[in-house]
Amino acid sequence: MSARILRKVFLFCALTAVVSVVLIFIFVAVKGAPIFATAGFTRLFFSMNWDPLKGNFGMLPFIVGSFIVTLGALVLGAPLAIGTAIFLSEIAHDRIKRFIRPSVELLAGIPSVIYGFFGIILLVPLSRMLFGGSGFGLATAWIVLAIMILPTIAAISEDAISAVPPVYRMGSLALGATRWQTIKRVVIPTAMPGIVNAVVLGMGRAIGETMAVLMVLGNAPSVPKSVASPASTLTSAIALDMSYASGVHQTALFAMGLILLAVSMVLITVVRVWSGRVGR
Amino acid sequence: MATTFEVKNLDFYYGDFQALEDINVEIEGSTITAFIGPSGCGKSTFLRCLNRMNDLIPETRVEGLITLDGRDIYTNETDLVDLRRRVGMIFQQPNPFPMSIYDNVAYGPRLHGSPSKSELDGIVETTLKQAALWKEVKDKLNSLALSLSGGQQQRLCIARVLAVNPEVVLMDEPASAIDPTSTQKIEDLMAELKERFSIIIVTHNMQQAARVSDHTAFFMADDTGKANLIEFGNTDQIFTNPKDERTESYITGRFG
């Protein structure tokens, strides 16, 4: 009797996630879809002209902005994070680990607004000095995001690397491999599915990040021309405009949200399919 | 070529715990030497001293002398890469890497040089033949090594070691985790391979030691856990006419 009730309770917990995903999709799609009928794909996706007051909703600057910001953050952040993971799992002594691992974990717990502050106080002046311009722009956003995704990628990669059975390392060392050769030729390839998984999750975090990006990116609705140029992403544009948008403008923002959702779904599917194939 | 290990007054410590005490032995080339003794008697620990795999365990310490062809292997100048290439190792659990059969065998040669594709093809075929595995895998060299059976995996590990041309091969209970047919194959293999290099095998299986080895070393730990080499000699003599009564008790099955 009580077992049956407990079963229902846990089923309810699990279903919450499913119902939420479905509701979010329906809600965003219903609110955003009408714009495709009124404006058409070309005028939305392939137009640079974003001028809501005149009825122009070209989203290309935001799509390109999200893409470039995410890519840059990954190029900077992923090697840093994977390097951290290798150091923690393969190289560091316990004493150093006890100092570095909590730092990495703390990084994951810092609210994104605080990352925004960090960017404004430290990186904006630095970028202004190095690249000119206002300092609010791509370079600053890249660095802020790279640091934000570091703990995600580092933690999951470290798990993957630590899960490589010690007998593989022993086998390699016993054949006369150096520690570095062993890491490069056996440990990393074996942990690769987990590392890719980590990078994709980091990518998801970078695409979805809103507040810190909004604070340091400069928010110009145009395609950036240099590393110092201000830009906008899908998320930052939605967050900035949502407070006052109405009518078609609001519908356009929902459509942008729909794009974000679709990209995340594609990412998750890619990881699933890929790690499933490698795992077999 | 006969490569000889000479061990003099060897003590070994895990932290404060002394695991081996005053081991003295000379292991000749082109022979098979079996290390036997009860569980926890230090025979695997001693085996791992010979290619310095114990270095990987923190806070271990070696005192005394181990020489390979007259040269101390525990100096600061000792080239570990070279030592471990010359002194190969087969582990208790077959541990092929999670890559193709071909890449497993090619792993060592690729570490120690940059052989051409045709050279590698040659090495892979030769060593797999020597390891008595070629017929079973020649049509699926690109399959994952982990798809093989346990016994096949162990023979693959032997091929992987052969590919770097070792002078001594250490085997740490190589047949304890695999089936009897594969064990038979590996024992046959050992008899053939000893022409090319010496083999030192740790085994719990006394029949196996009696079947395959030329020399046998009997290890036993005292009450404090310190292990000694009790007796070393020709396998025939150890099994038919042991000099030490502890050896006799062990091989006649009175303990261990």
PDB file of N, CA and C in Angstrom, chain A residues 110-187:
ATOM      1  N   ILE A 110      29.297  30.937  -8.600  1.00  0.00           N
ATOM      2  CA  ILE A 110      29.212  32.399  -8.616  1.00  0.00           C
ATOM      3  C   ILE A 110      28.074  32.845  -9.550  1.00  0.00           C
ATOM      4  N   PRO A 111      27.169  33.695  -9.061  1.00  0.00           N
ATOM      5  CA  PRO A 111      26.052  34.156  -9.901  1.00  0.00           C
ATOM      6  C   PRO A 111      26.565  34.920 -11.118  1.00  0.00           C
ATOM      7  N   SER A 112      25.805  34.825 -12.215  1.00  0.00           N
ATOM      8  CA  SER A 112      26.341  35.392 -13.449  1.00  0.00           C
ATOM      9  C   SER A 112      26.426  36.913 -13.392  1.00  0.00           C
ATOM     10  N   VAL A 113      25.584  37.545 -12.575  1.00  0.00           N
ATOM     11  CA  VAL A 113      25.694  39.006 -12.408  1.00  0.00           C
ATOM     12  C   VAL A 113      27.091  39.388 -11.912  1.00  0.00           C
ATOM     13  N   ILE A 114      27.603  38.557 -11.026  1.00  0.00           N
ATOM     14  CA  ILE A 114      28.925  38.838 -10.474  1.00  0.00           C
ATOM     15  C   ILE A 114      30.001  38.699 -11.556  1.00  0.00           C
ATOM     16  N   TYR A 115      29.811  37.707 -12.432  1.00  0.00           N
ATOM     17  CA  TYR A 115      30.736  37.608 -13.575  1.00  0.00           C
ATOM     18  C   TYR A 115      30.675  38.882 -14.407  1.00  0.00           C
ATOM     19  N   GLY A 116      29.451  39.425 -14.521  1.00  0.00           N
ATOM     20  CA  GLY A 116      29.277  40.677 -15.252  1.00  0.00           C
ATOM     21  C   GLY A 116      30.084  41.801 -14.604  1.00  0.00           C
ATOM     22  N   PHE A 117      29.991  41.889 -13.287  1.00  0.00           N
ATOM     23  CA  PHE A 117      30.787  42.904 -12.560  1.00  0.00           C
ATOM     24  C   PHE A 117      32.272  42.730 -12.851  1.00  0.00           C
ATOM     25  N   PHE A 118      32.694  41.495 -12.716  1.00  0.00           N
ATOM     26  CA  PHE A 118      34.103  41.159 -12.946  1.00  0.00           C
ATOM     27  C   PHE A 118      34.539  41.637 -14.332  1.00  0.00           C
ATOM     28  N   GLY A 119      33.662  41.383 -15.309  1.00  0.00           N
ATOM     29  CA  GLY A 119      33.967  41.812 -16.673  1.00  0.00           C
ATOM     30  C   GLY A 119      34.069  43.319 -16.765  1.00  0.00           C
ATOM     31  N   ILE A 120      33.098  44.012 -16.164  1.00  0.00           N
ATOM     32  CA  ILE A 120      33.060  45.473 -16.283  1.00  0.00           C
ATOM     33  C   ILE A 120      34.253  46.112 -15.572  1.00  0.00           C
ATOM     34  N   ILE A 121      34.563  45.603 -14.381  1.00  0.00           N
ATOM     35  CA  ILE A 121      35.619  46.233 -13.585  1.00  0.00           C
ATOM     36  C   ILE A 121      37.005  45.940 -14.141  1.00  0.00           C
ATOM     37  N   LEU A 122      37.222  44.682 -14.530  1.00  0.00           N
ATOM     38  CA  LEU A 122      38.588  44.280 -14.877  1.00  0.00           C
ATOM     39  C   LEU A 122      38.810  44.178 -16.384  1.00  0.00           C
ATOM     40  N   LEU A 123      37.895  43.490 -17.067  1.00  0.00           N
ATOM     41  CA  LEU A 123      38.167  43.143 -18.467  1.00  0.00           C
ATOM     42  C   LEU A 123      37.816  44.266 -19.435  1.00  0.00           C
ATOM     43  N   VAL A 124      36.783  45.035 -19.128  1.00  0.00           N
ATOM     44  CA  VAL A 124      36.419  46.135 -20.028  1.00  0.00           C
ATOM     45  C   VAL A 124      37.577  47.139 -20.168  1.00  0.00           C
ATOM     46  N   PRO A 125      38.146  47.609 -19.060  1.00  0.00           N
ATOM     47  CA  PRO A 125      39.301  48.520 -19.199  1.00  0.00           C
ATOM     48  C   PRO A 125      40.472  47.866 -19.935  1.00  0.00           C
ATOM     49  N   LEU A 126      40.653  46.582 -19.651  1.00  0.00           N
ATOM     50  CA  LEU A 126      41.760  45.864 -20.291  1.00  0.00           C
ATOM     51  C   LEU A 126      41.552  45.802 -21.801  1.00  0.00           C
ATOM     52  N   SER A 127      40.331  45.462 -22.199  1.00  0.00           N
ATOM     53  CA  SER A 127      40.015  45.370 -23.623  1.00  0.00           C
ATOM     54  C   SER A 127      40.139  46.741 -24.286  1.00  0.00           C
ATOM     55  N   ARG A 128      39.697  47.793 -23.559  1.00  0.00           N
ATOM     56  CA  ARG A 128      39.813  49.162 -24.087  1.00  0.00           C
ATOM     57  C   ARG A 128      41.283  49.486 -24.356  1.00  0.00           C
ATOM     58  N   MET A 129      42.126  49.071 -23.399  1.00  0.00           N
ATOM     59  CA  MET A 129      43.555  49.355 -23.518  1.00  0.00           C
ATOM     60  C   MET A 129      44.175  48.589 -24.692  1.00  0.00           C
ATOM     61  N   LEU A 130      43.796  47.323 -24.811  1.00  0.00           N
ATOM     62  CA  LEU A 130      44.436  46.467 -25.820  1.00  0.00           C
ATOM     63  C   LEU A 130      43.886  46.690 -27.219  1.00  0.00           C
ATOM     64  N   PHE A 131      42.529  46.767 -27.318  1.00  0.00           N
ATOM     65  CA  PHE A 131      41.919  46.772 -28.653  1.00  0.00           C
ATOM     66  C   PHE A 131      41.255  48.091 -29.002  1.00  0.00           C
ATOM     67  N   GLY A 132      41.225  49.047 -28.080  1.00  0.00           N
ATOM     68  CA  GLY A 132      40.553  50.309 -28.344  1.00  0.00           C
ATOM     69  C   GLY A 132      39.054  50.166 -28.199  1.00  0.00           C
ATOM     70  N   GLY A 133      38.316  51.202 -28.623  1.00  0.00           N
ATOM     71  CA  GLY A 133      36.867  51.178 -28.504  1.00  0.00           C
ATOM     72  C   GLY A 133      36.423  51.366 -27.068  1.00  0.00           C
ATOM     73  N   SER A 134      35.170  50.992 -26.791  1.00  0.00           N
ATOM     74  CA  SER A 134      34.615  51.236 -25.458  1.00  0.00           C
ATOM     75  C   SER A 134      35.085  50.189 -24.457  1.00  0.00           C
ATOM     76  N   GLY A 135      35.526  49.051 -24.950  1.00  0.00           N
ATOM     77  CA  GLY A 135      35.883  47.954 -24.060  1.00  0.00           C
ATOM     78  C   GLY A 135      34.748  46.964 -23.890  1.00  0.00           C
ATOM     79  N   PHE A 136      33.497  47.440 -24.169  1.00  0.00           N
ATOM     80  CA  PHE A 136      32.361  46.516 -24.146  1.00  0.00           C
ATOM     81  C   PHE A 136      32.294  45.852 -25.511  1.00  0.00           C
ATOM     82  N   GLY A 137      32.473  44.562 -25.564  1.00  0.00           N
ATOM     83  CA  GLY A 137      32.459  43.927 -26.884  1.00  0.00           C
ATOM     84  C   GLY A 137      32.819  42.462 -26.811  1.00  0.00           C
ATOM     85  N   LEU A 138      33.112  41.921 -27.989  1.00  0.00           N
ATOM     86  CA  LEU A 138      33.345  40.486 -28.119  1.00  0.00           C
ATOM     87  C   LEU A 138      34.433  39.960 -27.194  1.00  0.00           C
ATOM     88  N   ALA A 139      35.607  40.612 -27.232  1.00  0.00           N
ATOM     89  CA  ALA A 139      36.755  40.077 -26.493  1.00  0.00           C
ATOM     90  C   ALA A 139      36.414  39.905 -25.022  1.00  0.00           C
ATOM     91  N   THR A 140      35.768  40.930 -24.460  1.00  0.00           N
ATOM     92  CA  THR A 140      35.409  40.867 -23.049  1.00  0.00           C
ATOM     93  C   THR A 140      34.428  39.719 -22.786  1.00  0.00           C
ATOM     94  N   ALA A 141      33.428  39.614 -23.648  1.00  0.00           N
ATOM     95  CA  ALA A 141      32.427  38.558 -23.464  1.00  0.00           C
ATOM     96  C   ALA A 141      33.062  37.173 -23.582  1.00  0.00           C
ATOM     97  N   TRP A 142      33.973  37.034 -24.528  1.00  0.00           N
ATOM     98  CA  TRP A 142      34.646  35.737 -24.686  1.00  0.00           C
ATOM     99  C   TRP A 142      35.325  35.299 -23.396  1.00  0.00           C
ATOM    100  N   ILE A 143      36.064  36.244 -22.818  1.00  0.00           N
ATOM    101  CA  ILE A 143      36.839  35.873 -21.625  1.00  0.00           C
ATOM    102  C   ILE A 143      35.906  35.569 -20.450  1.00  0.00           C
ATOM    103  N   VAL A 144      34.896  36.431 -20.266  1.00  0.00           N
ATOM    104  CA  VAL A 144      33.953  36.190 -19.165  1.00  0.00           C
ATOM    105  C   VAL A 144      33.296  34.823 -19.321  1.00  0.00           C
ATOM    106  N   LEU A 145      32.822  34.536 -20.537  1.00  0.00           N
ATOM    107  CA  LEU A 145      32.144  33.256 -20.761  1.00  0.00           C
ATOM    108  C   LEU A 145      33.108  32.077 -20.646  1.00  0.00           C
ATOM    109  N   ALA A 146      34.328  32.261 -21.123  1.00  0.00           N
ATOM    110  CA  ALA A 146      35.312  31.178 -21.029  1.00  0.00           C
ATOM    111  C   ALA A 146      35.495  30.769 -19.575  1.00  0.00           C
ATOM    112  N   ILE A 147      35.550  31.755 -18.692  1.00  0.00           N
ATOM    113  CA  ILE A 147      35.726  31.447 -17.270  1.00  0.00           C
ATOM    114  C   ILE A 147      34.452  30.830 -16.692  1.00  0.00           C
ATOM    115  N   MET A 148      33.297  31.310 -17.208  1.00  0.00           N
ATOM    116  CA  MET A 148      32.040  30.756 -16.688  1.00  0.00           C
ATOM    117  C   MET A 148      31.848  29.288 -17.057  1.00  0.00           C
ATOM    118  N   ILE A 149      32.280  28.898 -18.253  1.00  0.00           N
ATOM    119  CA  ILE A 149      32.059  27.506 -18.655  1.00  0.00           C
ATOM    120  C   ILE A 149      33.193  26.595 -18.173  1.00  0.00           C
ATOM    121  N   LEU A 150      34.267  27.195 -17.672  1.00  0.00           N
ATOM    122  CA  LEU A 150      35.407  26.380 -17.223  1.00  0.00           C
ATOM    123  C   LEU A 150      35.024  25.313 -16.197  1.00  0.00           C
ATOM    124  N   PRO A 151      34.304  25.689 -15.120  1.00  0.00           N
ATOM    125  CA  PRO A 151      34.007  24.636 -14.126  1.00  0.00           C
ATOM    126  C   PRO A 151      33.163  23.491 -14.682  1.00  0.00           C
ATOM    127  N   THR A 152      32.209  23.813 -15.545  1.00  0.00           N
ATOM    128  CA  THR A 152      31.383  22.754 -16.133  1.00  0.00           C
ATOM    129  C   THR A 152      32.247  21.764 -16.904  1.00  0.00           C
ATOM    130  N   ILE A 153      33.022  22.317 -17.833  1.00  0.00           N
ATOM    131  CA  ILE A 153      33.827  21.436 -18.689  1.00  0.00           C
ATOM    132  C   ILE A 153      34.892  20.722 -17.861  1.00  0.00           C
ATOM    133  N   ALA A 154      35.518  21.439 -16.939  1.00  0.00           N
ATOM    134  CA  ALA A 154      36.600  20.829 -16.157  1.00  0.00           C
ATOM    135  C   ALA A 154      36.072  19.690 -15.294  1.00  0.00           C
ATOM    136  N   ALA A 155      34.940  19.908 -14.623  1.00  0.00           N
ATOM    137  CA  ALA A 155      34.436  18.881 -13.703  1.00  0.00           C
ATOM    138  C   ALA A 155      34.042  17.612 -14.455  1.00  0.00           C
ATOM    139  N   ILE A 156      33.305  17.792 -15.567  1.00  0.00           N
ATOM    140  CA  ILE A 156      32.838  16.594 -16.281  1.00  0.00           C
ATOM    141  C   ILE A 156      34.014  15.889 -16.965  1.00  0.00           C
ATOM    142  N   SER A 157      34.963  16.680 -17.507  1.00  0.00           N
ATOM    143  CA  SER A 157      36.147  16.054 -18.124  1.00  0.00           C
ATOM    144  C   SER A 157      36.961  15.313 -17.085  1.00  0.00           C
ATOM    145  N   GLU A 158      37.080  15.905 -15.907  1.00  0.00           N
ATOM    146  CA  GLU A 158      37.883  15.244 -14.878  1.00  0.00           C
ATOM    147  C   GLU A 158      37.256  13.908 -14.490  1.00  0.00           C
ATOM    148  N   ASP A 159      35.927  13.905 -14.361  1.00  0.00           N
ATOM    149  CA  ASP A 159      35.247  12.637 -14.079  1.00  0.00           C
ATOM    150  C   ASP A 159      35.567  11.605 -15.158  1.00  0.00           C
ATOM    151  N   ALA A 160      35.493  12.061 -16.413  1.00  0.00           N
ATOM    152  CA  ALA A 160      35.732  11.128 -17.523  1.00  0.00           C
ATOM    153  C   ALA A 160      37.165  10.600 -17.485  1.00  0.00           C
ATOM    154  N   ILE A 161      38.123  11.476 -17.189  1.00  0.00           N
ATOM    155  CA  ILE A 161      39.528  11.061 -17.187  1.00  0.00           C
ATOM    156  C   ILE A 161      39.806  10.148 -15.994  1.00  0.00           C
ATOM    157  N   SER A 162      39.221  10.489 -14.844  1.00  0.00           N
ATOM    158  CA  SER A 162      39.446   9.654 -13.658  1.00  0.00           C
ATOM    159  C   SER A 162      38.816   8.273 -13.819  1.00  0.00           C
ATOM    160  N   ALA A 163      37.799   8.191 -14.681  1.00  0.00           N
ATOM    161  CA  ALA A 163      37.127   6.907 -14.865  1.00  0.00           C
ATOM    162  C   ALA A 163      37.926   5.959 -15.765  1.00  0.00           C
ATOM    163  N   VAL A 164      38.997   6.453 -16.384  1.00  0.00           N
ATOM    164  CA  VAL A 164      39.832   5.575 -17.218  1.00  0.00           C
ATOM    165  C   VAL A 164      40.532   4.578 -16.288  1.00  0.00           C
ATOM    166  N   PRO A 165      40.352   3.267 -16.518  1.00  0.00           N
ATOM    167  CA  PRO A 165      40.895   2.282 -15.584  1.00  0.00           C
ATOM    168  C   PRO A 165      42.422   2.396 -15.449  1.00  0.00           C
ATOM    169  N   PRO A 166      42.923   2.318 -14.215  1.00  0.00           N
ATOM    170  CA  PRO A 166      44.364   2.419 -13.983  1.00  0.00           C
ATOM    171  C   PRO A 166      45.170   1.376 -14.764  1.00  0.00           C
ATOM    172  N   VAL A 167      44.553   0.215 -15.060  1.00  0.00           N
ATOM    173  CA  VAL A 167      45.314  -0.823 -15.774  1.00  0.00           C
ATOM    174  C   VAL A 167      45.762  -0.347 -17.157  1.00  0.00           C
ATOM    175  N   TYR A 168      45.000   0.578 -17.757  1.00  0.00           N
ATOM    176  CA  TYR A 168      45.430   1.113 -19.052  1.00  0.00           C
ATOM    177  C   TYR A 168      46.720   1.923 -18.895  1.00  0.00           C
ATOM    178  N   ARG A 169      46.747   2.733 -17.842  1.00  0.00           N
ATOM    179  CA  ARG A 169      47.948   3.550 -17.613  1.00  0.00           C
ATOM    180  C   ARG A 169      49.147   2.639 -17.341  1.00  0.00           C
ATOM    181  N   MET A 170      48.906   1.629 -16.490  1.00  0.00           N
ATOM    182  CA  MET A 170      49.989   0.705 -16.145  1.00  0.00           C
ATOM    183  C   MET A 170      50.503  -0.001 -17.392  1.00  0.00           C
ATOM    184  N   GLY A 171      49.552  -0.469 -18.220  1.00  0.00           N
ATOM    185  CA  GLY A 171      49.936  -1.170 -19.436  1.00  0.00           C
ATOM    186  C   GLY A 171      50.806  -0.290 -20.311  1.00  0.00           C
ATOM    187  N   SER A 172      50.426   0.952 -20.436  1.00  0.00           N
ATOM    188  CA  SER A 172      51.182   1.870 -21.281  1.00  0.00           C
ATOM    189  C   SER A 172      52.563   2.165 -20.693  1.00  0.00           C
ATOM    190  N   LEU A 173      52.606   2.467 -19.399  1.00  0.00           N
ATOM    191  CA  LEU A 173      53.894   2.770 -18.769  1.00  0.00           C
ATOM    192  C   LEU A 173      54.816   1.558 -18.826  1.00  0.00           C
ATOM    193  N   ALA A 174      54.247   0.358 -18.649  1.00  0.00           N
ATOM    194  CA  ALA A 174      55.064  -0.853 -18.661  1.00  0.00           C
ATOM    195  C   ALA A 174      55.649  -1.126 -20.042  1.00  0.00           C
ATOM    196  N   LEU A 175      55.052  -0.520 -21.080  1.00  0.00           N
ATOM    197  CA  LEU A 175      55.618  -0.684 -22.424  1.00  0.00           C
ATOM    198  C   LEU A 175      56.710   0.344 -22.691  1.00  0.00           C
ATOM    199  N   GLY A 176      56.992   1.172 -21.698  1.00  0.00           N
ATOM    200  CA  GLY A 176      58.046   2.160 -21.871  1.00  0.00           C
ATOM    201  C   GLY A 176      57.532   3.517 -22.307  1.00  0.00           C
ATOM    202  N   ALA A 177      56.214   3.750 -22.156  1.00  0.00           N
ATOM    203  CA  ALA A 177      55.693   5.074 -22.481  1.00  0.00           C
ATOM    204  C   ALA A 177      56.011   6.031 -21.342  1.00  0.00           C
ATOM    205  N   THR A 178      56.225   7.295 -21.674  1.00  0.00           N
ATOM    206  CA  THR A 178      56.368   8.303 -20.626  1.00  0.00           C
ATOM    207  C   THR A 178      54.975   8.652 -20.128  1.00  0.00           C
ATOM    208  N   ARG A 179      54.920   9.397 -19.027  1.00  0.00           N
ATOM    209  CA  ARG A 179      53.622   9.769 -18.481  1.00  0.00           C
ATOM    210  C   ARG A 179      52.835  10.589 -19.498  1.00  0.00           C
ATOM    211  N   TRP A 180      53.531  11.512 -20.175  1.00  0.00           N
ATOM    212  CA  TRP A 180      52.845  12.361 -21.147  1.00  0.00           C
ATOM    213  C   TRP A 180      52.328  11.541 -22.332  1.00  0.00           C
ATOM    214  N   GLN A 181      53.150  10.605 -22.819  1.00  0.00           N
ATOM    215  CA  GLN A 181      52.690   9.742 -23.923  1.00  0.00           C
ATOM    216  C   GLN A 181      51.455   8.953 -23.497  1.00  0.00           C
ATOM    217  N   THR A 182      51.473   8.491 -22.243  1.00  0.00           N
ATOM    218  CA  THR A 182      50.339   7.725 -21.740  1.00  0.00           C
ATOM    219  C   THR A 182      49.079   8.579 -21.692  1.00  0.00           C
ATOM    220  N   ILE A 183      49.221   9.806 -21.224  1.00  0.00           N
ATOM    221  CA  ILE A 183      48.065  10.714 -21.175  1.00  0.00           C
ATOM    222  C   ILE A 183      47.529  10.964 -22.577  1.00  0.00           C
ATOM    223  N   LYS A 184      48.450  11.249 -23.490  1.00  0.00           N
ATOM    224  CA  LYS A 184      48.045  11.660 -24.825  1.00  0.00           C
ATOM    225  C   LYS A 184      47.490  10.493 -25.647  1.00  0.00           C
ATOM    226  N   ARG A 185      48.109   9.323 -25.524  1.00  0.00           N
ATOM    227  CA  ARG A 185      47.733   8.240 -26.435  1.00  0.00           C
ATOM    228  C   ARG A 185      46.729   7.260 -25.869  1.00  0.00           C
ATOM    229  N   VAL A 186      46.623   7.182 -24.554  1.00  0.00           N
ATOM    230  CA  VAL A 186      45.680   6.221 -23.981  1.00  0.00           C
ATOM    231  C   VAL A 186      44.589   6.917 -23.156  1.00  0.00           C
ATOM    232  N   VAL A 187      45.009   7.758 -22.221  1.00  0.00           N
ATOM    233  CA  VAL A 187      44.034   8.314 -21.276  1.00  0.00           C
ATOM    234  C   VAL A 187      43.033   9.239 -21.975  1.00  0.00           C
TER     235      VAL A 187
END
